[in-house]
C-alpha cells in the first residue's frame, strides 16, 4: 500500500509514512527508519546507492536529507513537533538522525502543510515561457534556512550560459557511459514501488516539446539529445555548501525539500538537475567558473510555471512502509 495514503498507526509511524513521500534520486528511496514509541531514527540504506552515478553517496544523502525535512514538516503538522536530537551519529555514519516527537499545538495551517507534502512532485514537462521573476527566485532562496546551505539564484546571462553548457556537457558525458546508462535504465519502470515510471518521463511519453533530460535513451545519441535542457525563462538556483562531506549532503537534502515545498505553495514546478554535480569534471567547473571557488555545488534546481489546467501526473510509487521499517 502507498505509505502516503496508508491508514495511520501511531503518530511516529505516520511521520515515517509521510516522510517516505520525499523526492529521492531515481526514486531509490535510500532510507530506513526505526520507530520506538515517540522516537524515530533515520538510517541510510547503502544497498540502494547508485554505485556508478553516485559512488560517494552524495545523492543518497541528499535524498535522505529531503526525507528528514519531510519528517519534520509532517511531525509539526500532525501536532507532534520533532526535536532532532542527533544529526548524524559520529559512531555510526549511516545513522543519520534521531527525532523525538513531543506533544505540541497543531498549527492552524496543518491541513495545507500536509496537502503541500502530498502535492509535491517532479513534473518534467516543459514549462510555459512565463519567466520566473528574479524577485520570486530571491524570495525562494531566502526561504532556505538550513544551516550551512545557501541557495543561489543564477540570473545573469553569462552565468546561465556557462551553467547551460555544463549541464549539457554532464548529460552528454553520462549518455556516453554504458555502465551508467544501464544503471539508470534499471531504475525506469522497475515496479515494486520504486524507480521512475516512464509515465513520469515526458520524452518517453512523447509529450510535445518535452525537454530532453537525463532519462533519454543512450540510443538516441548525444546529438539527438543536445537541445532544450534549459529555457531562457526557467528559474535556476544552485544549492551550495561551504564544505563537501556527508553532513553537508544531508543538509542539502533538507534545504532542497524546504525549497521544493515553498515553490509548491507558490504553484511553481521544480526539477533537480543533479548530473552536473555527479560528473566530477563539471562539478569542478561549476565550483570554479560559476561559484568563483567560494562554495561547493550540491544540486542545481530548475523552476518554472506549468500550463494552467494541465493534466495531473501519476504519482511515482513508494515502497510499503513495512519495507523501510527496521525491527
Ligand atoms: C538528490 C536528487 C537528485 C535528483 N536528480 C534528478 C535529475 O537529475 N533529473 C530529474 O529529472 N530528476 C531528478 N530528481 C528527481 C527524482 O527523480 C524524483 O524525486 C523521484 O523520481 C521521485 O519522484 P517525485 O519527486 O515525483 O516524488 C532528483 C531527486 C533528488 C532527491
mmCIF file of C-alpha atoms and ligand atoms in Angstrom:
data_model
loop_
_atom_site.group_PDB
_atom_site.id
_atom_site.type_symbol
_atom_site.label_atom_id
_atom_site.label_comp_id
_atom_site.label_asym_id
_atom_site.label_seq_id
_atom_site.Cartn_x
_atom_site.Cartn_y
_atom_site.Cartn_z
ATOM 1 C CA UNK A 1 0.000 0.000 0.000
ATOM 2 C CA UNK A 2 1.285 3.503 -0.820
ATOM 3 C CA UNK A 3 2.572 4.827 2.514
ATOM 4 C CA UNK A 4 1.499 8.385 1.604
ATOM 5 C CA UNK A 5 -2.148 7.340 1.716
ATOM 6 C CA UNK A 6 -1.924 4.388 4.131
ATOM 7 C CA UNK A 7 -4.186 4.478 7.185
ATOM 8 C CA UNK A 8 -2.237 5.814 10.122
ATOM 9 C CA UNK A 9 -0.968 3.888 13.131
ATOM 10 C CA UNK A 10 0.985 5.727 15.818
ATOM 11 C CA UNK A 11 1.950 9.367 15.147
ATOM 12 C CA UNK A 12 5.590 8.283 14.779
ATOM 13 C CA UNK A 13 4.679 5.716 12.149
ATOM 14 C CA UNK A 14 2.533 8.283 10.344
ATOM 15 C CA UNK A 15 5.503 10.664 10.309
ATOM 16 C CA UNK A 16 7.594 7.964 8.617
ATOM 17 C CA UNK A 17 4.832 7.245 6.093
ATOM 18 C CA UNK A 18 4.653 10.915 5.123
ATOM 19 C CA UNK A 19 8.440 11.329 5.073
ATOM 20 C CA UNK A 20 8.654 8.468 2.569
ATOM 21 C CA UNK A 21 6.867 10.701 0.045
ATOM 22 C CA UNK A 22 10.108 12.719 -0.187
ATOM 23 C CA UNK A 23 11.941 13.025 -3.501
ATOM 24 C CA UNK A 24 14.968 10.788 -3.992
ATOM 25 C CA UNK A 25 17.443 10.270 -6.802
ATOM 26 C CA UNK A 26 15.824 7.889 -9.346
ATOM 27 C CA UNK A 27 13.172 7.282 -6.657
ATOM 28 C CA UNK A 28 15.615 4.923 -4.957
ATOM 29 C CA UNK A 29 14.153 5.783 -1.501
ATOM 30 C CA UNK A 30 17.532 5.033 0.111
ATOM 31 C CA UNK A 31 16.336 5.235 3.713
ATOM 32 C CA UNK A 32 15.451 3.002 6.621
ATOM 33 C CA UNK A 33 13.624 4.005 9.770
ATOM 34 C CA UNK A 34 13.202 2.657 13.281
ATOM 35 C CA UNK A 35 10.177 3.673 15.331
ATOM 36 C CA UNK A 36 10.218 3.180 19.095
ATOM 37 C CA UNK A 37 7.381 4.947 20.923
ATOM 38 C CA UNK A 38 7.809 8.632 20.133
ATOM 39 C CA UNK A 39 11.322 8.181 18.823
ATOM 40 C CA UNK A 40 12.074 7.985 15.098
ATOM 41 C CA UNK A 41 15.550 7.071 13.820
ATOM 42 C CA UNK A 42 16.634 7.587 10.218
ATOM 43 C CA UNK A 43 19.333 5.447 8.581
ATOM 44 C CA UNK A 44 20.911 5.492 5.125
ATOM 45 C CA UNK A 45 20.231 2.309 3.153
ATOM 46 C CA UNK A 46 23.521 1.779 1.309
ATOM 47 C CA UNK A 47 22.097 -1.183 -0.601
ATOM 48 C CA UNK A 48 20.127 1.422 -2.615
ATOM 49 C CA UNK A 49 23.112 3.593 -3.538
ATOM 50 C CA UNK A 50 23.729 4.220 -7.260
ATOM 51 C CA UNK A 51 27.220 2.778 -7.372
ATOM 52 C CA UNK A 52 28.081 4.122 -10.834
ATOM 53 C CA UNK A 53 26.443 7.568 -10.779
ATOM 54 C CA UNK A 54 26.862 8.207 -7.068
ATOM 55 C CA UNK A 55 29.962 6.358 -5.779
ATOM 56 C CA UNK A 56 30.467 8.741 -2.853
ATOM 57 C CA UNK A 57 26.822 8.599 -1.776
ATOM 58 C CA UNK A 58 26.191 12.327 -2.202
ATOM 59 C CA UNK A 59 22.767 11.952 -3.840
ATOM 60 C CA UNK A 60 21.901 9.165 -1.429
ATOM 61 C CA UNK A 61 22.422 11.534 1.495
ATOM 62 C CA UNK A 62 20.721 14.451 -0.249
ATOM 63 C CA UNK A 63 17.708 12.163 -0.688
ATOM 64 C CA UNK A 64 17.798 11.143 2.991
ATOM 65 C CA UNK A 65 18.044 14.814 3.968
ATOM 66 C CA UNK A 66 14.880 15.534 1.981
ATOM 67 C CA UNK A 67 13.119 12.711 3.863
ATOM 68 C CA UNK A 68 14.387 14.115 7.174
ATOM 69 C CA UNK A 69 12.931 17.510 6.321
ATOM 70 C CA UNK A 70 9.616 15.996 5.300
ATOM 71 C CA UNK A 71 9.559 14.075 8.602
ATOM 72 C CA UNK A 72 9.988 17.375 10.462
ATOM 73 C CA UNK A 73 7.228 19.052 8.444
ATOM 74 C CA UNK A 74 4.875 16.091 8.895
ATOM 75 C CA UNK A 75 5.536 15.880 12.640
ATOM 76 C CA UNK A 76 4.809 19.581 13.071
ATOM 77 C CA UNK A 77 1.622 19.405 11.007
ATOM 78 C CA UNK A 78 0.385 16.368 12.949
ATOM 79 C CA UNK A 79 0.758 18.249 16.249
ATOM 80 C CA UNK A 80 3.775 16.223 17.393
ATOM 81 C CA UNK A 81 6.705 18.520 16.557
ATOM 82 C CA UNK A 82 10.059 16.769 16.438
ATOM 83 C CA UNK A 83 13.201 17.676 18.334
ATOM 84 C CA UNK A 84 16.040 16.422 16.198
ATOM 85 C CA UNK A 85 18.438 15.316 18.889
ATOM 86 C CA UNK A 86 21.193 13.826 16.773
ATOM 87 C CA UNK A 87 22.391 14.606 13.239
ATOM 88 C CA UNK A 88 24.221 12.305 12.434
ATOM 89 C CA UNK A 89 25.671 9.726 14.865
ATOM 90 C CA UNK A 90 29.509 10.038 14.891
ATOM 91 C CA UNK A 91 29.793 6.381 15.933
ATOM 92 C CA UNK A 92 27.585 5.094 13.105
ATOM 93 C CA UNK A 93 27.769 7.226 9.947
ATOM 94 C CA UNK A 94 24.658 5.598 8.454
ATOM 95 C CA UNK A 95 22.560 6.545 11.486
ATOM 96 C CA UNK A 96 21.644 9.951 10.120
ATOM 97 C CA UNK A 97 19.229 11.430 12.617
ATOM 98 C CA UNK A 98 17.117 10.827 15.683
ATOM 99 C CA UNK A 99 13.820 12.675 16.101
ATOM 100 C CA UNK A 100 11.929 12.788 19.400
ATOM 101 C CA UNK A 101 8.270 13.650 18.909
ATOM 102 C CA UNK A 102 6.578 15.659 21.635
ATOM 103 C CA UNK A 103 3.085 16.993 22.081
ATOM 104 C CA UNK A 104 2.566 20.405 20.558
ATOM 105 C CA UNK A 105 -0.192 22.527 19.127
ATOM 106 C CA UNK A 106 -1.473 21.523 15.717
ATOM 107 C CA UNK A 107 -0.662 24.556 13.538
ATOM 108 C CA UNK A 108 -3.613 26.472 12.085
ATOM 109 C CA UNK A 109 -2.434 25.631 8.558
ATOM 110 C CA UNK A 110 -1.795 21.940 9.302
ATOM 111 C CA UNK A 111 -4.139 20.789 6.544
ATOM 112 C CA UNK A 112 -2.399 22.980 3.960
ATOM 113 C CA UNK A 113 1.047 21.778 5.061
ATOM 114 C CA UNK A 114 0.022 18.144 4.674
ATOM 115 C CA UNK A 115 -1.606 18.939 1.325
ATOM 116 C CA UNK A 116 1.648 20.523 0.120
ATOM 117 C CA UNK A 117 3.574 17.378 1.061
ATOM 118 C CA UNK A 118 1.062 15.317 -0.893
ATOM 119 C CA UNK A 119 1.128 17.645 -3.925
ATOM 120 C CA UNK A 120 4.910 17.967 -4.350
ATOM 121 C CA UNK A 121 6.010 16.126 -7.450
ATOM 122 C CA UNK A 122 8.777 16.131 -10.068
ATOM 123 C CA UNK A 123 6.987 17.418 -13.160
ATOM 124 C CA UNK A 124 9.494 17.277 -16.033
ATOM 125 C CA UNK A 125 7.099 18.586 -18.660
ATOM 126 C CA UNK A 126 8.194 21.725 -20.481
ATOM 127 C CA UNK A 127 7.443 24.890 -18.535
ATOM 128 C CA UNK A 128 5.484 27.748 -20.074
ATOM 129 C CA UNK A 129 7.507 30.704 -21.361
ATOM 130 C CA UNK A 130 6.253 32.823 -18.455
ATOM 131 C CA UNK A 131 9.526 33.756 -16.715
ATOM 132 C CA UNK A 132 10.209 33.179 -13.047
ATOM 133 C CA UNK A 133 10.794 36.717 -11.777
ATOM 134 C CA UNK A 134 14.114 37.454 -10.098
ATOM 135 C CA UNK A 135 12.279 38.761 -7.014
ATOM 136 C CA UNK A 136 10.443 35.453 -6.660
ATOM 137 C CA UNK A 137 13.679 33.494 -7.029
ATOM 138 C CA UNK A 138 15.252 35.695 -4.365
ATOM 139 C CA UNK A 139 12.317 35.052 -2.004
ATOM 140 C CA UNK A 140 12.529 31.321 -2.601
ATOM 141 C CA UNK A 141 16.278 31.389 -1.997
ATOM 142 C CA UNK A 142 15.622 33.222 1.269
ATOM 143 C CA UNK A 143 13.148 30.513 2.313
ATOM 144 C CA UNK A 144 16.111 28.122 2.624
ATOM 145 C CA UNK A 145 17.203 28.388 6.241
ATOM 146 C CA UNK A 146 19.062 25.094 6.706
ATOM 147 C CA UNK A 147 22.370 25.923 8.435
ATOM 148 C CA UNK A 148 25.376 25.511 6.159
ATOM 149 C CA UNK A 149 23.411 25.595 2.878
ATOM 150 C CA UNK A 150 22.945 28.560 0.566
ATOM 151 C CA UNK A 151 20.506 28.802 -2.322
ATOM 152 C CA UNK A 152 21.995 30.984 -5.041
ATOM 153 C CA UNK A 153 19.750 32.296 -7.809
ATOM 154 C CA UNK A 154 21.610 32.113 -11.138
ATOM 155 C CA UNK A 155 20.292 35.073 -13.074
ATOM 156 C CA UNK A 156 22.885 36.907 -15.108
ATOM 157 C CA UNK A 157 23.176 35.898 -18.741
ATOM 158 C CA UNK A 158 26.832 34.866 -18.709
ATOM 159 C CA UNK A 159 26.401 32.661 -15.652
ATOM 160 C CA UNK A 160 23.329 30.993 -17.080
ATOM 161 C CA UNK A 161 25.086 30.372 -20.366
ATOM 162 C CA UNK A 162 28.017 28.730 -18.547
ATOM 163 C CA UNK A 163 25.659 26.607 -16.459
ATOM 164 C CA UNK A 164 23.707 25.517 -19.518
ATOM 165 C CA UNK A 165 26.910 24.390 -21.238
ATOM 166 C CA UNK A 166 27.999 22.469 -18.142
ATOM 167 C CA UNK A 167 24.591 20.818 -17.726
ATOM 168 C CA UNK A 168 24.685 19.663 -21.339
ATOM 169 C CA UNK A 169 28.305 18.539 -21.057
ATOM 170 C CA UNK A 170 27.418 16.440 -17.994
ATOM 171 C CA UNK A 171 24.419 14.906 -19.718
ATOM 172 C CA UNK A 172 26.422 14.074 -22.861
ATOM 173 C CA UNK A 173 29.189 12.587 -20.720
ATOM 174 C CA UNK A 174 26.693 10.339 -18.950
ATOM 175 C CA UNK A 175 24.952 9.367 -22.194
ATOM 176 C CA UNK A 176 28.301 8.076 -23.438
ATOM 177 C CA UNK A 177 28.866 5.881 -20.375
ATOM 178 C CA UNK A 178 27.355 2.447 -20.932
ATOM 179 C CA UNK A 179 27.571 1.338 -17.271
ATOM 180 C CA UNK A 180 25.875 4.482 -16.117
ATOM 181 C CA UNK A 181 23.171 4.232 -18.774
ATOM 182 C CA UNK A 182 22.493 0.645 -17.714
ATOM 183 C CA UNK A 183 22.239 1.651 -14.058
ATOM 184 C CA UNK A 184 19.843 4.454 -14.958
ATOM 185 C CA UNK A 185 17.706 2.216 -17.159
ATOM 186 C CA UNK A 186 17.437 -0.290 -14.337
ATOM 187 C CA UNK A 187 15.548 2.326 -12.298
ATOM 188 C CA UNK A 188 12.946 3.048 -15.011
ATOM 189 C CA UNK A 189 9.662 1.088 -14.920
ATOM 190 C CA UNK A 190 11.053 -1.063 -12.169
ATOM 191 C CA UNK A 191 7.784 -1.817 -10.376
ATOM 192 C CA UNK A 192 7.937 -2.964 -6.736
ATOM 193 C CA UNK A 193 7.054 0.537 -5.504
ATOM 194 C CA UNK A 194 10.348 2.156 -6.565
ATOM 195 C CA UNK A 195 12.087 3.782 -9.528
ATOM 196 C CA UNK A 196 10.781 6.211 -12.130
ATOM 197 C CA UNK A 197 7.775 5.138 -14.229
ATOM 198 C CA UNK A 198 8.102 6.092 -17.898
ATOM 199 C CA UNK A 199 4.777 7.932 -17.472
ATOM 200 C CA UNK A 200 6.798 10.496 -15.449
ATOM 201 C CA UNK A 201 9.358 10.969 -18.251
ATOM 202 C CA UNK A 202 7.981 13.343 -20.885
ATOM 203 C CA UNK A 203 10.385 12.325 -23.646
ATOM 204 C CA UNK A 204 9.374 8.699 -23.089
ATOM 205 C CA UNK A 205 5.676 9.500 -23.387
ATOM 206 C CA UNK A 206 6.253 11.721 -26.452
ATOM 207 C CA UNK A 207 4.956 14.834 -24.654
ATOM 208 C CA UNK A 208 5.148 17.674 -27.181
ATOM 209 C CA UNK A 209 8.180 19.901 -26.735
ATOM 210 C CA UNK A 210 9.408 17.940 -23.741
ATOM 211 C CA UNK A 211 12.868 18.962 -22.600
ATOM 212 C CA UNK A 212 15.264 16.133 -23.278
ATOM 213 C CA UNK A 213 16.550 15.252 -19.856
ATOM 214 C CA UNK A 214 18.579 12.633 -18.094
ATOM 215 C CA UNK A 215 16.277 9.723 -18.887
ATOM 216 C CA UNK A 216 16.826 9.995 -22.642
ATOM 217 C CA UNK A 217 17.846 6.654 -24.062
ATOM 218 C CA UNK A 218 21.530 6.438 -24.979
ATOM 219 C CA UNK A 219 20.363 5.003 -28.313
ATOM 220 C CA UNK A 220 19.065 8.465 -29.258
ATOM 221 C CA UNK A 221 22.710 9.577 -29.096
ATOM 222 C CA UNK A 222 24.105 12.800 -27.724
ATOM 223 C CA UNK A 223 23.451 14.697 -30.966
ATOM 224 C CA UNK A 224 19.727 13.919 -30.822
ATOM 225 C CA UNK A 225 19.671 14.909 -27.187
ATOM 226 C CA UNK A 226 21.521 18.172 -27.498
ATOM 227 C CA UNK A 227 18.558 20.547 -27.425
ATOM 228 C CA UNK A 228 16.322 22.102 -24.885
ATOM 229 C CA UNK A 229 17.545 21.158 -21.408
ATOM 230 C CA UNK A 230 17.191 24.692 -20.133
ATOM 231 C CA UNK A 231 14.996 27.507 -21.415
ATOM 232 C CA UNK A 232 15.721 31.209 -21.088
ATOM 233 C CA UNK A 233 12.582 31.634 -18.987
ATOM 234 C CA UNK A 234 13.454 28.879 -16.480
ATOM 235 C CA UNK A 235 14.370 29.906 -12.977
ATOM 236 C CA UNK A 236 17.689 28.427 -11.876
ATOM 237 C CA UNK A 237 19.003 28.030 -8.358
ATOM 238 C CA UNK A 238 22.111 26.279 -7.091
ATOM 239 C CA UNK A 239 22.190 24.774 -3.618
ATOM 240 C CA UNK A 240 25.735 25.143 -2.314
ATOM 241 C CA UNK A 241 27.662 24.388 0.845
ATOM 242 C CA UNK A 242 30.923 25.552 2.400
ATOM 243 C CA UNK A 243 32.191 22.010 2.876
ATOM 244 C CA UNK A 244 31.813 18.940 0.707
ATOM 245 C CA UNK A 245 31.223 16.000 3.039
ATOM 246 C CA UNK A 246 28.339 13.786 4.186
ATOM 247 C CA UNK A 247 26.984 16.233 6.756
ATOM 248 C CA UNK A 248 26.754 18.923 4.054
ATOM 249 C CA UNK A 249 24.993 16.498 1.683
ATOM 250 C CA UNK A 250 22.370 15.632 4.292
ATOM 251 C CA UNK A 251 21.809 19.345 4.985
ATOM 252 C CA UNK A 252 21.482 19.973 1.238
ATOM 253 C CA UNK A 253 18.614 17.478 1.134
ATOM 254 C CA UNK A 254 16.823 19.311 3.926
ATOM 255 C CA UNK A 255 17.305 22.566 2.033
ATOM 256 C CA UNK A 256 16.118 21.010 -1.228
ATOM 257 C CA UNK A 257 12.903 19.846 0.407
ATOM 258 C CA UNK A 258 12.406 23.232 2.073
ATOM 259 C CA UNK A 259 12.832 24.987 -1.271
ATOM 260 C CA UNK A 260 10.628 22.488 -3.092
ATOM 261 C CA UNK A 261 7.736 22.825 -0.636
ATOM 262 C CA UNK A 262 7.946 26.638 -0.741
ATOM 263 C CA UNK A 263 7.896 26.526 -4.563
ATOM 264 C CA UNK A 264 4.942 24.109 -4.489
ATOM 265 C CA UNK A 265 2.982 26.560 -2.337
ATOM 266 C CA UNK A 266 3.742 29.250 -4.955
ATOM 267 C CA UNK A 267 2.488 26.942 -7.726
ATOM 268 C CA UNK A 268 5.965 26.599 -9.236
ATOM 269 C CA UNK A 269 7.267 23.367 -10.669
ATOM 270 C CA UNK A 270 10.707 22.114 -9.557
ATOM 271 C CA UNK A 271 13.096 19.728 -11.292
ATOM 272 C CA UNK A 272 16.510 18.967 -9.752
ATOM 273 C CA UNK A 273 19.335 18.661 -12.286
ATOM 274 C CA UNK A 274 21.940 16.642 -10.462
ATOM 275 C CA UNK A 275 24.006 15.341 -13.385
ATOM 276 C CA UNK A 276 26.204 18.441 -13.460
ATOM 277 C CA UNK A 277 27.249 17.697 -9.865
ATOM 278 C CA UNK A 278 27.527 13.928 -10.395
ATOM 279 C CA UNK A 279 30.194 14.252 -13.109
ATOM 280 C CA UNK A 280 33.464 15.243 -11.363
ATOM 281 C CA UNK A 281 34.746 17.498 -14.176
ATOM 282 C CA UNK A 282 31.526 19.545 -14.479
ATOM 283 C CA UNK A 283 31.173 19.685 -10.687
ATOM 284 C CA UNK A 284 34.694 21.158 -10.551
ATOM 285 C CA UNK A 285 33.866 23.618 -13.334
ATOM 286 C CA UNK A 286 30.649 24.685 -11.554
ATOM 287 C CA UNK A 287 32.682 25.379 -8.445
ATOM 288 C CA UNK A 288 35.427 27.395 -10.129
ATOM 289 C CA UNK A 289 33.680 29.001 -13.124
ATOM 290 C CA UNK A 290 30.216 29.634 -11.679
ATOM 291 C CA UNK A 291 30.744 29.903 -7.919
ATOM 292 C CA UNK A 292 34.183 31.548 -8.053
ATOM 293 C CA UNK A 293 35.680 28.727 -5.984
ATOM 294 C CA UNK A 294 33.802 30.042 -2.959
ATOM 295 C CA UNK A 295 31.287 27.208 -2.428
ATOM 296 C CA UNK A 296 30.662 23.585 -3.332
ATOM 297 C CA UNK A 297 27.747 22.995 -5.705
ATOM 298 C CA UNK A 298 25.422 20.222 -4.461
ATOM 299 C CA UNK A 299 22.237 20.369 -6.541
ATOM 300 C CA UNK A 300 21.099 22.563 -9.386
ATOM 301 C CA UNK A 301 17.371 23.249 -9.470
ATOM 302 C CA UNK A 302 15.227 24.302 -12.432
ATOM 303 C CA UNK A 303 11.950 26.089 -11.648
ATOM 304 C CA UNK A 304 9.101 27.184 -13.854
ATOM 305 C CA UNK A 305 5.416 27.594 -14.396
ATOM 306 C CA UNK A 306 3.409 24.717 -15.813
ATOM 307 C CA UNK A 307 0.359 25.194 -18.062
ATOM 308 C CA UNK A 308 -2.779 26.046 -16.120
ATOM 309 C CA UNK A 309 -5.230 23.172 -16.337
ATOM 310 C CA UNK A 310 -2.506 20.668 -17.219
ATOM 311 C CA UNK A 311 -3.297 17.028 -16.585
ATOM 312 C CA UNK A 312 -2.286 15.538 -13.240
ATOM 313 C CA UNK A 313 0.846 13.430 -13.380
ATOM 314 C CA UNK A 314 0.539 9.932 -11.946
ATOM 315 C CA UNK A 315 2.384 9.788 -8.602
ATOM 316 C CA UNK A 316 5.678 7.961 -8.588
ATOM 317 C CA UNK A 317 5.315 4.826 -6.471
ATOM 318 C CA UNK A 318 6.613 4.287 -2.959
ATOM 319 C CA UNK A 319 7.570 1.090 -1.168
ATOM 320 C CA UNK A 320 5.190 -0.084 1.541
ATOM 321 C CA UNK A 321 6.216 1.338 4.883
ATOM 322 C CA UNK A 322 6.782 -2.182 6.224
ATOM 323 C CA UNK A 323 9.746 -2.458 3.826
ATOM 324 C CA UNK A 324 11.517 0.580 5.254
ATOM 325 C CA UNK A 325 10.921 -0.029 8.969
ATOM 326 C CA UNK A 326 13.666 -1.739 10.934
ATOM 327 C CA UNK A 327 12.568 -4.092 13.724
HETATM 328 C C1 LIG B 1 19.201 14.170 -4.974
HETATM 329 C C2 LIG B 1 18.195 14.131 -6.116
HETATM 330 C C3 LIG B 1 18.637 14.235 -7.416
HETATM 331 C C4 LIG B 1 17.716 14.205 -8.478
HETATM 332 N N1 LIG B 1 18.170 14.368 -9.773
HETATM 333 C C5 LIG B 1 17.288 14.438 -10.784
HETATM 334 C C6 LIG B 1 17.733 14.704 -12.115
HETATM 335 O O1 LIG B 1 18.921 14.920 -12.356
HETATM 336 N N2 LIG B 1 16.801 14.743 -13.113
HETATM 337 C C7 LIG B 1 15.469 14.509 -12.868
HETATM 338 O O2 LIG B 1 14.680 14.564 -13.813
HETATM 339 N N3 LIG B 1 15.007 14.260 -11.608
HETATM 340 C C8 LIG B 1 15.881 14.230 -10.569
HETATM 341 N N4 LIG B 1 15.434 14.017 -9.282
HETATM 342 C C9 LIG B 1 14.005 13.786 -9.025
HETATM 343 C C10 LIG B 1 13.713 12.312 -8.743
HETATM 344 O O3 LIG B 1 13.847 11.542 -9.915
HETATM 345 C C11 LIG B 1 12.289 12.196 -8.122
HETATM 346 O O4 LIG B 1 12.289 12.846 -6.874
HETATM 347 C C12 LIG B 1 11.856 10.752 -7.928
HETATM 348 O O5 LIG B 1 11.722 10.102 -9.152
HETATM 349 C C13 LIG B 1 10.529 10.676 -7.147
HETATM 350 O O6 LIG B 1 9.507 11.355 -7.841
HETATM 351 P P1 LIG B 1 8.684 12.550 -7.172
HETATM 352 O O7 LIG B 1 9.668 13.656 -6.880
HETATM 353 O O8 LIG B 1 7.677 12.938 -8.219
HETATM 354 O O9 LIG B 1 8.041 12.057 -5.908
HETATM 355 C C14 LIG B 1 16.330 14.050 -8.212
HETATM 356 C C15 LIG B 1 15.891 13.970 -6.880
HETATM 357 C C16 LIG B 1 16.805 14.021 -5.834
HETATM 358 C C17 LIG B 1 16.321 13.983 -4.410
#
